[in-house]
Coordinates of C-alpha atoms in Angstrom, one line a residue:
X61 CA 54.5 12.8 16.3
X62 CA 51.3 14.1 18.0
X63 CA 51.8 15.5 21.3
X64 CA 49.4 17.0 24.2
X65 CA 49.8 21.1 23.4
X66 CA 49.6 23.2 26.0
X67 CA 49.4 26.6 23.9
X68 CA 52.0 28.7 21.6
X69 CA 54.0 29.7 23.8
X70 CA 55.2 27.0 26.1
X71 CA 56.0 29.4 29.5
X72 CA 57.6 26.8 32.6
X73 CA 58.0 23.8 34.0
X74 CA 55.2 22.2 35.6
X75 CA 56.3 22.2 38.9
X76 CA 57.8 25.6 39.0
X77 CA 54.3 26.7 38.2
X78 CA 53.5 24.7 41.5
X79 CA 56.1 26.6 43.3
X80 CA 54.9 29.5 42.1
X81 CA 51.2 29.0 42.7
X82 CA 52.6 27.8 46.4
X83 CA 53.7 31.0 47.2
X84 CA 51.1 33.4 46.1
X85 CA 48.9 31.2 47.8
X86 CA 50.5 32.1 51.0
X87 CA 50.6 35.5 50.3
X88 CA 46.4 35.6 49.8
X89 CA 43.9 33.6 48.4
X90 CA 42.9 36.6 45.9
X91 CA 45.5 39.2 44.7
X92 CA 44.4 41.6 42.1
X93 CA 46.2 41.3 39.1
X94 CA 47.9 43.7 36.3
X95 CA 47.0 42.6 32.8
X96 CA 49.6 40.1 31.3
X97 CA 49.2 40.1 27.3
X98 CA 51.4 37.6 26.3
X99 CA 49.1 35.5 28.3
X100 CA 46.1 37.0 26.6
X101 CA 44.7 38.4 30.3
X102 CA 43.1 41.8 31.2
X103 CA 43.4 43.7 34.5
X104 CA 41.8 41.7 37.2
X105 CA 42.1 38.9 40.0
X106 CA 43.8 35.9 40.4
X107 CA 42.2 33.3 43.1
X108 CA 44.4 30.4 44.3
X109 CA 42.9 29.3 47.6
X110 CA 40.5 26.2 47.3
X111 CA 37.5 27.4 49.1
X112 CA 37.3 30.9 47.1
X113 CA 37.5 28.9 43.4
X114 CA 35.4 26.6 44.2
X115 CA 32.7 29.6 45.9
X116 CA 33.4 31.2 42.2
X117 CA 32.6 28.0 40.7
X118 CA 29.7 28.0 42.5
X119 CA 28.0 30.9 42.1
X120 CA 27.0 31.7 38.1
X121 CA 24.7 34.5 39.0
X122 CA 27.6 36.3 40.5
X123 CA 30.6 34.7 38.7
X124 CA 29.5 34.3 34.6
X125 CA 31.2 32.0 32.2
X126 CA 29.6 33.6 28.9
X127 CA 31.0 36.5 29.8
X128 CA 34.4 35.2 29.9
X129 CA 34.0 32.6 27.1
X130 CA 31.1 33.3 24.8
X131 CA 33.1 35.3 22.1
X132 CA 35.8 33.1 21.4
X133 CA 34.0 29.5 21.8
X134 CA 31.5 31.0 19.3
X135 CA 33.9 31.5 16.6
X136 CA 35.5 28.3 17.0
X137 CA 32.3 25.9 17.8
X138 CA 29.2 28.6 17.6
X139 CA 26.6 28.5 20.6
X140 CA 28.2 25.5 23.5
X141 CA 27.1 25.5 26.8
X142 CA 30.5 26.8 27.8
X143 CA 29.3 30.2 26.7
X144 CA 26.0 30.5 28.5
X145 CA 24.6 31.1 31.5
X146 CA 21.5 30.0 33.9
X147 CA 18.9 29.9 32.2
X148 CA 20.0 29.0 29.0
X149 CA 22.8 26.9 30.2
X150 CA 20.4 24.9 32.4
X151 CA 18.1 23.9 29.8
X152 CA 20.6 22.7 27.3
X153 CA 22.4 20.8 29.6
X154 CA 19.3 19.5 31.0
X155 CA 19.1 17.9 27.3
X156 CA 22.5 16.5 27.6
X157 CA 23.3 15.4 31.2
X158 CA 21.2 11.8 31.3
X159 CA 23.4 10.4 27.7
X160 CA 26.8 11.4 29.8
X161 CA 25.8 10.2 33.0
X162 CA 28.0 7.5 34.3
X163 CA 25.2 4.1 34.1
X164 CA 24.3 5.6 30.4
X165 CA 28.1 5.4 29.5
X166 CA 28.8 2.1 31.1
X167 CA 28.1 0.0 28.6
X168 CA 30.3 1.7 26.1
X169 CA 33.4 0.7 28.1
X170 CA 33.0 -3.4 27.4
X171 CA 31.8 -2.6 23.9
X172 CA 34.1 0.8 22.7
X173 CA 36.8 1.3 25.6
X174 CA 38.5 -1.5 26.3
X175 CA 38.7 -2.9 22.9
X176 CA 40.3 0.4 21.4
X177 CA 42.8 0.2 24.6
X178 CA 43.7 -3.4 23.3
X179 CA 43.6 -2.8 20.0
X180 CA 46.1 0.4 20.2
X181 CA 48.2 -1.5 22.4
X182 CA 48.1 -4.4 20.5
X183 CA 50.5 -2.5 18.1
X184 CA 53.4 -1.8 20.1
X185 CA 53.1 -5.2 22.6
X186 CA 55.4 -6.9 20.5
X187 CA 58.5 -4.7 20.8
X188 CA 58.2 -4.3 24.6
X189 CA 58.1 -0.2 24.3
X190 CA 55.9 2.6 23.6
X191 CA 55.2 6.4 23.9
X192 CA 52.3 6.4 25.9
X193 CA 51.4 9.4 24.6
X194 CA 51.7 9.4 21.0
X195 CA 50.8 5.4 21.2
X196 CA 48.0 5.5 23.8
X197 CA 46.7 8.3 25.9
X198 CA 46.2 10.6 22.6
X199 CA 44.6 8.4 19.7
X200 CA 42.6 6.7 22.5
X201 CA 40.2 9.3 23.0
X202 CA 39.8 10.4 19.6
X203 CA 38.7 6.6 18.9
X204 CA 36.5 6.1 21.3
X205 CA 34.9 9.6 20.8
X206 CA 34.3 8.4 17.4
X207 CA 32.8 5.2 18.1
X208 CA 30.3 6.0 20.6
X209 CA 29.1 8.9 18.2
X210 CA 28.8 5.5 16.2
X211 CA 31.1 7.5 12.7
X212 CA 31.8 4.5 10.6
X213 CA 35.4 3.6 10.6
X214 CA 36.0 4.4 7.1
X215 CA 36.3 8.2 8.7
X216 CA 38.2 7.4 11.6
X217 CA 41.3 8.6 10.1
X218 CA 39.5 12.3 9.0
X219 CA 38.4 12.3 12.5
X220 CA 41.4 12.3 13.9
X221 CA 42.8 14.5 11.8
X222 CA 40.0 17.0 12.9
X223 CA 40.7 16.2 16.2
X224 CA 44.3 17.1 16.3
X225 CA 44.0 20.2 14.4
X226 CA 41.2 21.6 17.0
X227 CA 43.6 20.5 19.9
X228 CA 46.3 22.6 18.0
X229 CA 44.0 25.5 17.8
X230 CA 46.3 27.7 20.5
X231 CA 49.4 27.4 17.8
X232 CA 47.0 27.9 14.7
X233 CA 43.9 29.3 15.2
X234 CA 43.3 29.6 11.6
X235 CA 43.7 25.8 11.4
X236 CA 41.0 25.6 14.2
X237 CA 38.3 27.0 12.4
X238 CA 38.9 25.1 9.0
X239 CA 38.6 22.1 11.3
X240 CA 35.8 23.4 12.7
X241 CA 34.0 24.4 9.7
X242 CA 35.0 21.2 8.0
X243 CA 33.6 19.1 11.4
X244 CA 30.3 21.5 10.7
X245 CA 29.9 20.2 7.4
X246 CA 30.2 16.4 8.1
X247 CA 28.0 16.4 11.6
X248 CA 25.0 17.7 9.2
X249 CA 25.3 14.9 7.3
X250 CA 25.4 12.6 10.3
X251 CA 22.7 14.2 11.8
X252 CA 20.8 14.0 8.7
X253 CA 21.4 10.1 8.7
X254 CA 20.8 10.0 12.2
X255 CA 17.1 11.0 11.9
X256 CA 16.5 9.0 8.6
X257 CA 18.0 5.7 11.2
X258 CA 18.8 6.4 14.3
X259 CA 21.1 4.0 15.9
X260 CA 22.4 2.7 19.7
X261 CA 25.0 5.7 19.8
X262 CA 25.6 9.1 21.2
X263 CA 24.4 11.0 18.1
X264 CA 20.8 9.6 18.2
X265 CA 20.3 9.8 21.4
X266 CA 21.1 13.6 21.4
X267 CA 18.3 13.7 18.3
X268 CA 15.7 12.0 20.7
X269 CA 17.0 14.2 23.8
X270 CA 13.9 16.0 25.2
X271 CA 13.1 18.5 28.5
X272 CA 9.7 19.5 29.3
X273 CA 9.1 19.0 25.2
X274 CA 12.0 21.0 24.0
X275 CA 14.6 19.5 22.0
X276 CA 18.1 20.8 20.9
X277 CA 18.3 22.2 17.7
X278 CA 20.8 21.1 15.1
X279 CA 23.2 24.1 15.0
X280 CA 23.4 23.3 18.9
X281 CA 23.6 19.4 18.3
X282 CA 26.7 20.3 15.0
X283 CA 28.7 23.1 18.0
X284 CA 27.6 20.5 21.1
X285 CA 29.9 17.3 19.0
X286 CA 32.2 19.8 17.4
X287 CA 32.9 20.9 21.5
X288 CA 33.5 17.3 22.6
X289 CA 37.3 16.9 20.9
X290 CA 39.1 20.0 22.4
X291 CA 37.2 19.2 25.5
X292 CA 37.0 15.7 26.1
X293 CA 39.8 14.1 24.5
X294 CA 42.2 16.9 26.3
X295 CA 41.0 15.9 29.5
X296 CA 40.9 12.2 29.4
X297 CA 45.1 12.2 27.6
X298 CA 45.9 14.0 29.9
X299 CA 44.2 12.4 33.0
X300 CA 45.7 8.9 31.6
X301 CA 49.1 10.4 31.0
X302 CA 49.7 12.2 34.3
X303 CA 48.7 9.3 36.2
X304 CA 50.7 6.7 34.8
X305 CA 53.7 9.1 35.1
X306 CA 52.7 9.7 38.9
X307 CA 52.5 6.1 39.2
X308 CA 56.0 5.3 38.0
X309 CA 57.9 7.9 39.8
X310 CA 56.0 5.9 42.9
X311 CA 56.6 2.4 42.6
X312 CA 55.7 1.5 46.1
X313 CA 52.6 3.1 45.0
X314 CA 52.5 1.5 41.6
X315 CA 52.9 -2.0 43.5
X316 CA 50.1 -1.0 45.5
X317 CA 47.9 -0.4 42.5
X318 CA 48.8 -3.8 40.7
X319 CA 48.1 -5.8 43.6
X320 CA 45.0 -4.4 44.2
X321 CA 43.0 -2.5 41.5
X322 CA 39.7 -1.1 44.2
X323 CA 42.2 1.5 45.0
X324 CA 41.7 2.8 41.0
X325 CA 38.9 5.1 41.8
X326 CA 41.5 6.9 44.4
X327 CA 44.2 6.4 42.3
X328 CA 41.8 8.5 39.3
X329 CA 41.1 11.1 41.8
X330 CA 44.5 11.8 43.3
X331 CA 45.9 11.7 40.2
X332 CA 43.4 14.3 38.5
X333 CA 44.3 16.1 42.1
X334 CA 47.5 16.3 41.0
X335 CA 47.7 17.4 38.2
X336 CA 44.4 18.9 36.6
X337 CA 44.2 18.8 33.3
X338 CA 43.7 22.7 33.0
X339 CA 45.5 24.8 35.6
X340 CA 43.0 27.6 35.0
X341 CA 39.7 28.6 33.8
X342 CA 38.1 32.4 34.0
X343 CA 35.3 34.0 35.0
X344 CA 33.6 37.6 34.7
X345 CA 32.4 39.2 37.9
X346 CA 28.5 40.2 37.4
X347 CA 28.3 42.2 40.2
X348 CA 30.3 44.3 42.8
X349 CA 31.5 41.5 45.4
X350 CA 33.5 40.6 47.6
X351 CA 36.2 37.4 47.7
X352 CA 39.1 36.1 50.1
X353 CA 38.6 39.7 51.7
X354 CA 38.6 41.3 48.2
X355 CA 36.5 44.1 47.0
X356 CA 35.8 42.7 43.4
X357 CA 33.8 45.1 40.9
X358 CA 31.4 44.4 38.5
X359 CA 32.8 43.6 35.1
X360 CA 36.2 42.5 36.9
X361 CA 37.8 39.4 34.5
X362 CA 39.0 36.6 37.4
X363 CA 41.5 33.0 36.8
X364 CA 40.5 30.6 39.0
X365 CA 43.4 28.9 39.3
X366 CA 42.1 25.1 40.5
X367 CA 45.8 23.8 40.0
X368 CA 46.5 26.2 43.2
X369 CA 42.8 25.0 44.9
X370 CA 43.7 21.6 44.0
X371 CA 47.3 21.8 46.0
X372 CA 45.7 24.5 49.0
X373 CA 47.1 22.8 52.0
X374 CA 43.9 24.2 54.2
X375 CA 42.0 21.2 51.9
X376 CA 44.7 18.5 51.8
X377 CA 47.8 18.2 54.4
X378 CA 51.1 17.5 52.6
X379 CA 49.1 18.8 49.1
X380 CA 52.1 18.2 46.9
X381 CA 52.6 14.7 48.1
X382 CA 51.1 12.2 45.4
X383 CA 49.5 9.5 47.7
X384 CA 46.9 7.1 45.8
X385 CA 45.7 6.4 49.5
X386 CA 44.3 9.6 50.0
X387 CA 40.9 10.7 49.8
X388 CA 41.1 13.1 47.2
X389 CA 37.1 13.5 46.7
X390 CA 35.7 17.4 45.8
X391 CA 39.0 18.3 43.9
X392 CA 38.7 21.0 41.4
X393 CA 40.1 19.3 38.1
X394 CA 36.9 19.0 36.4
X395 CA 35.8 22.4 38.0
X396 CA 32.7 22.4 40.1
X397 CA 29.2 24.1 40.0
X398 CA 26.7 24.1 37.1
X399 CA 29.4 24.2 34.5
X400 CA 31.1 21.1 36.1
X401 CA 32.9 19.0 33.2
X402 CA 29.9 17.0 31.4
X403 CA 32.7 14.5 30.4
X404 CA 34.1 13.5 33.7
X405 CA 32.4 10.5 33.9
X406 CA 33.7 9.6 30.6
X407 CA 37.0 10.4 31.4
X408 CA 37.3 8.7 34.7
X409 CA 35.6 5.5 33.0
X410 CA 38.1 5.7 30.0
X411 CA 40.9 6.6 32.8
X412 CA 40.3 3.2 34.4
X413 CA 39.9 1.1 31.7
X414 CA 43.4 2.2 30.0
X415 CA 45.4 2.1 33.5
X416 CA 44.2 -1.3 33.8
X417 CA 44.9 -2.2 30.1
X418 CA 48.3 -1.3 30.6
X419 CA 49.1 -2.9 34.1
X420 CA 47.8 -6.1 32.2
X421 CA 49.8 -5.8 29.2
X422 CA 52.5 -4.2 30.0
X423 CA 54.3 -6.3 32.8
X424 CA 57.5 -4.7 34.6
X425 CA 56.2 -1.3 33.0
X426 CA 59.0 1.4 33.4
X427 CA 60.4 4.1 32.2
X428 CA 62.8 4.3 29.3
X429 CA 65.8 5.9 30.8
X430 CA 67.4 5.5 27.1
X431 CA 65.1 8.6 26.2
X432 CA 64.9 12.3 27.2
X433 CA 63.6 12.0 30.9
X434 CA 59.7 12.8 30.6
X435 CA 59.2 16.7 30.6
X436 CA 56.2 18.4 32.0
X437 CA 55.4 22.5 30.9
X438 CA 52.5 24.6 31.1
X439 CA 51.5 26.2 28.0
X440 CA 50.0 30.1 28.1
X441 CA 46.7 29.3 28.3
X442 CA 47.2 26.4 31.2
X443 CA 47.2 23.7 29.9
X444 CA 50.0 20.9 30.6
X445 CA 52.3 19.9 28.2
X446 CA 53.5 16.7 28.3
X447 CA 54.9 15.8 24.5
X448 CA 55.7 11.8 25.6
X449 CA 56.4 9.5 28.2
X450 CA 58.4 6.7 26.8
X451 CA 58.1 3.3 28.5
X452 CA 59.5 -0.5 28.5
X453 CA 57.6 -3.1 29.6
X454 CA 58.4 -7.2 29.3
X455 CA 57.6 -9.1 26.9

């Protein structure tokens, strides 16, 4: 069964993490750190208070993300804006940022979304159950990834096959690459196609993608597509996922919701407040600095850990209270800064349109207490782990 990895070495529960991240958070924002190898970290800092991750986040010149990425994304997916910096980072995103911007994407949810939530759920409706995992939040954003990049469905099932493999990378690295390699191969012939007739999809319109009459080469096109399946469909299973599993452990809440579906956006946010899809990212310090009252050195390796920022009760009284009522607006899930998540508007968007797909079709949705209660872990490179959530629902 597919499940949402979290790494190779699955470490603690969830909300011990939480516990945990609560009390070094009250100790101090920043805290140097030994190096911890099992967790693949060098000597450095950890940052946990809100305002100091999102100031790192914030500041590229000072804070880089190619040092602390560039090597391994460039084995896996070559040159990705993940591993650059200003300005290099600017002008390829520059190229990318209108096709991902929320009234670009729009359209796809009538025409791509919503049908591929109907049509996945459409295959479990009769028997009044599901894994919303390995049924829903999973194959849903490989499908839709590879219908707005308009692949014929002939290669759907190669595609996710890809997909899975690269979002297995942390347990088989070797694996990765093929998938990689292999995903290399077939975007060339795409892109080939794509320039012979280009179409209404993602694809052409990163062909005819121009800044200031620069346009992105193809290598960067083959590692920008190849970057969207570990990136984008982790975030939006996960964001679907931990919501719906919020939800149900809040049924006053989940009432709420059914009754009156403006509060969505909120209930997105909160959710994604929550529980962010990564608990941590890194960065490099360029400079000698200072953060939280810390003396930070040039070269110094520093986890921002935004499932701390996203939980700092400085931000948000009672943070570990799930409350789809709150204003949850300038969380940390999707990062912040230049390097802010190009796909959050496609997540949210697919986020919504699923949540609703389910309150529609699944009536009297709960969980099934028949299974193993539903078991949250953070993986070593923190990520969530959530392997299934298994639900009933009338019929």
């Amino acid at each position: 069964m597919a499940s949402i990895r979290g790494g190779s070495t699955v470490i603690i529960e969830l909300e011990d993490v939480y516990q945990y991240l609560a009390g070094c958070r009250a100790q101090a924002s920043v805290q140097a750190r030994a190096a911890t190898p099992e967790a693949g970290l060098p000597a450095g800092f950890d940052v946990f208070g809100y305002e100091e991750c999102a100031r790192v986040l914030r500041e590229p010149r000072t804070f880089s993300s190619s040092q602390a990425y560039a090597d391994n994304a460039t084995r896996v997916f070559g040159r990705t804006i993940i591993g650059m910096d200003d300005p290099e980072h600017k002008r390829h995103r520059d190229l990318v940022a209108d096709i991902f911007q929320q009234r670009a994407l729009a359209p796809f949810v009538d025409e791509v979304v919503t049908p591929a939530c109907h049509e996945l759920i459409d295959r479990v409706a009769p028997s009044g159950r599901a894994d919303l995992v390995a049924d829903l939040s999973l194959p849903l954003p490989i499908l839709v990834t590879a219908r707005i990049l308009g692949l014929p469905a002939d290669d759907e099932g190669r595609f996710h096959r890809w997909s899975l493999d690269l979002l297995e990378m942390s347990d088989d690295f070797q694996r990765g690459l093929d998938a990689s390699a292999e995903l290399r191969e077939y975007f060339a012939g795409v892109v080939a196609d794509r320039r012979r007739q280009p179409r209404e999809d993602i694809i052409s319109r990163l062909l005819s993608a121009e800044v200031d009459g620069i346009r992105l080469e193809d290598e960067a096109i083959y590692s920008f597509l190849r970057l969207l399946l570990p990136a984008g469909v982790e975030t939006t299973a996960r964001s679907i996922v931990s919501l719906v599993r919020r939800l149900l452990a809040h049924p006053d809440q989940l009432a709420d919701l059914i009754r009156d579906r403006s509060l969505m956006p909120q209930a997105i946010e909160e959710g994604l407040r929550c529980d962010a899809p990564a608990l941590m990212i890194m960065r490099v310090a360029t400079r000698d600095t200072e953060l939280g009252g810390m003396a930070v050195p040039a070269g110094s390796a520093l986890v921002i850990n935004l499932g701390s920022a996203n939980r700092d009760e400085r931000r948000w009284p009672d943070a570990d209270r799930f409350d789809i009522h709150r204003d949850a607006q300038q969380h940390l899930a999707f990062a912040a800064g230049p390097h802010m998540c190009l796909g959050l508007h496609l997540a949210r968007l697919e986020t919504a349109a699923t949540v609703n797909a389910v309150l529609d079709r699944m009536p009297g949705l709960r969980l099934d207490d028949g299974q193993p209660a539903p078991r949250v872990t953070v993986g070593t490179n923190g990520m969530s782990v959530l392997d299934s959530l298994p639900v009933l629902f009338d019929v």
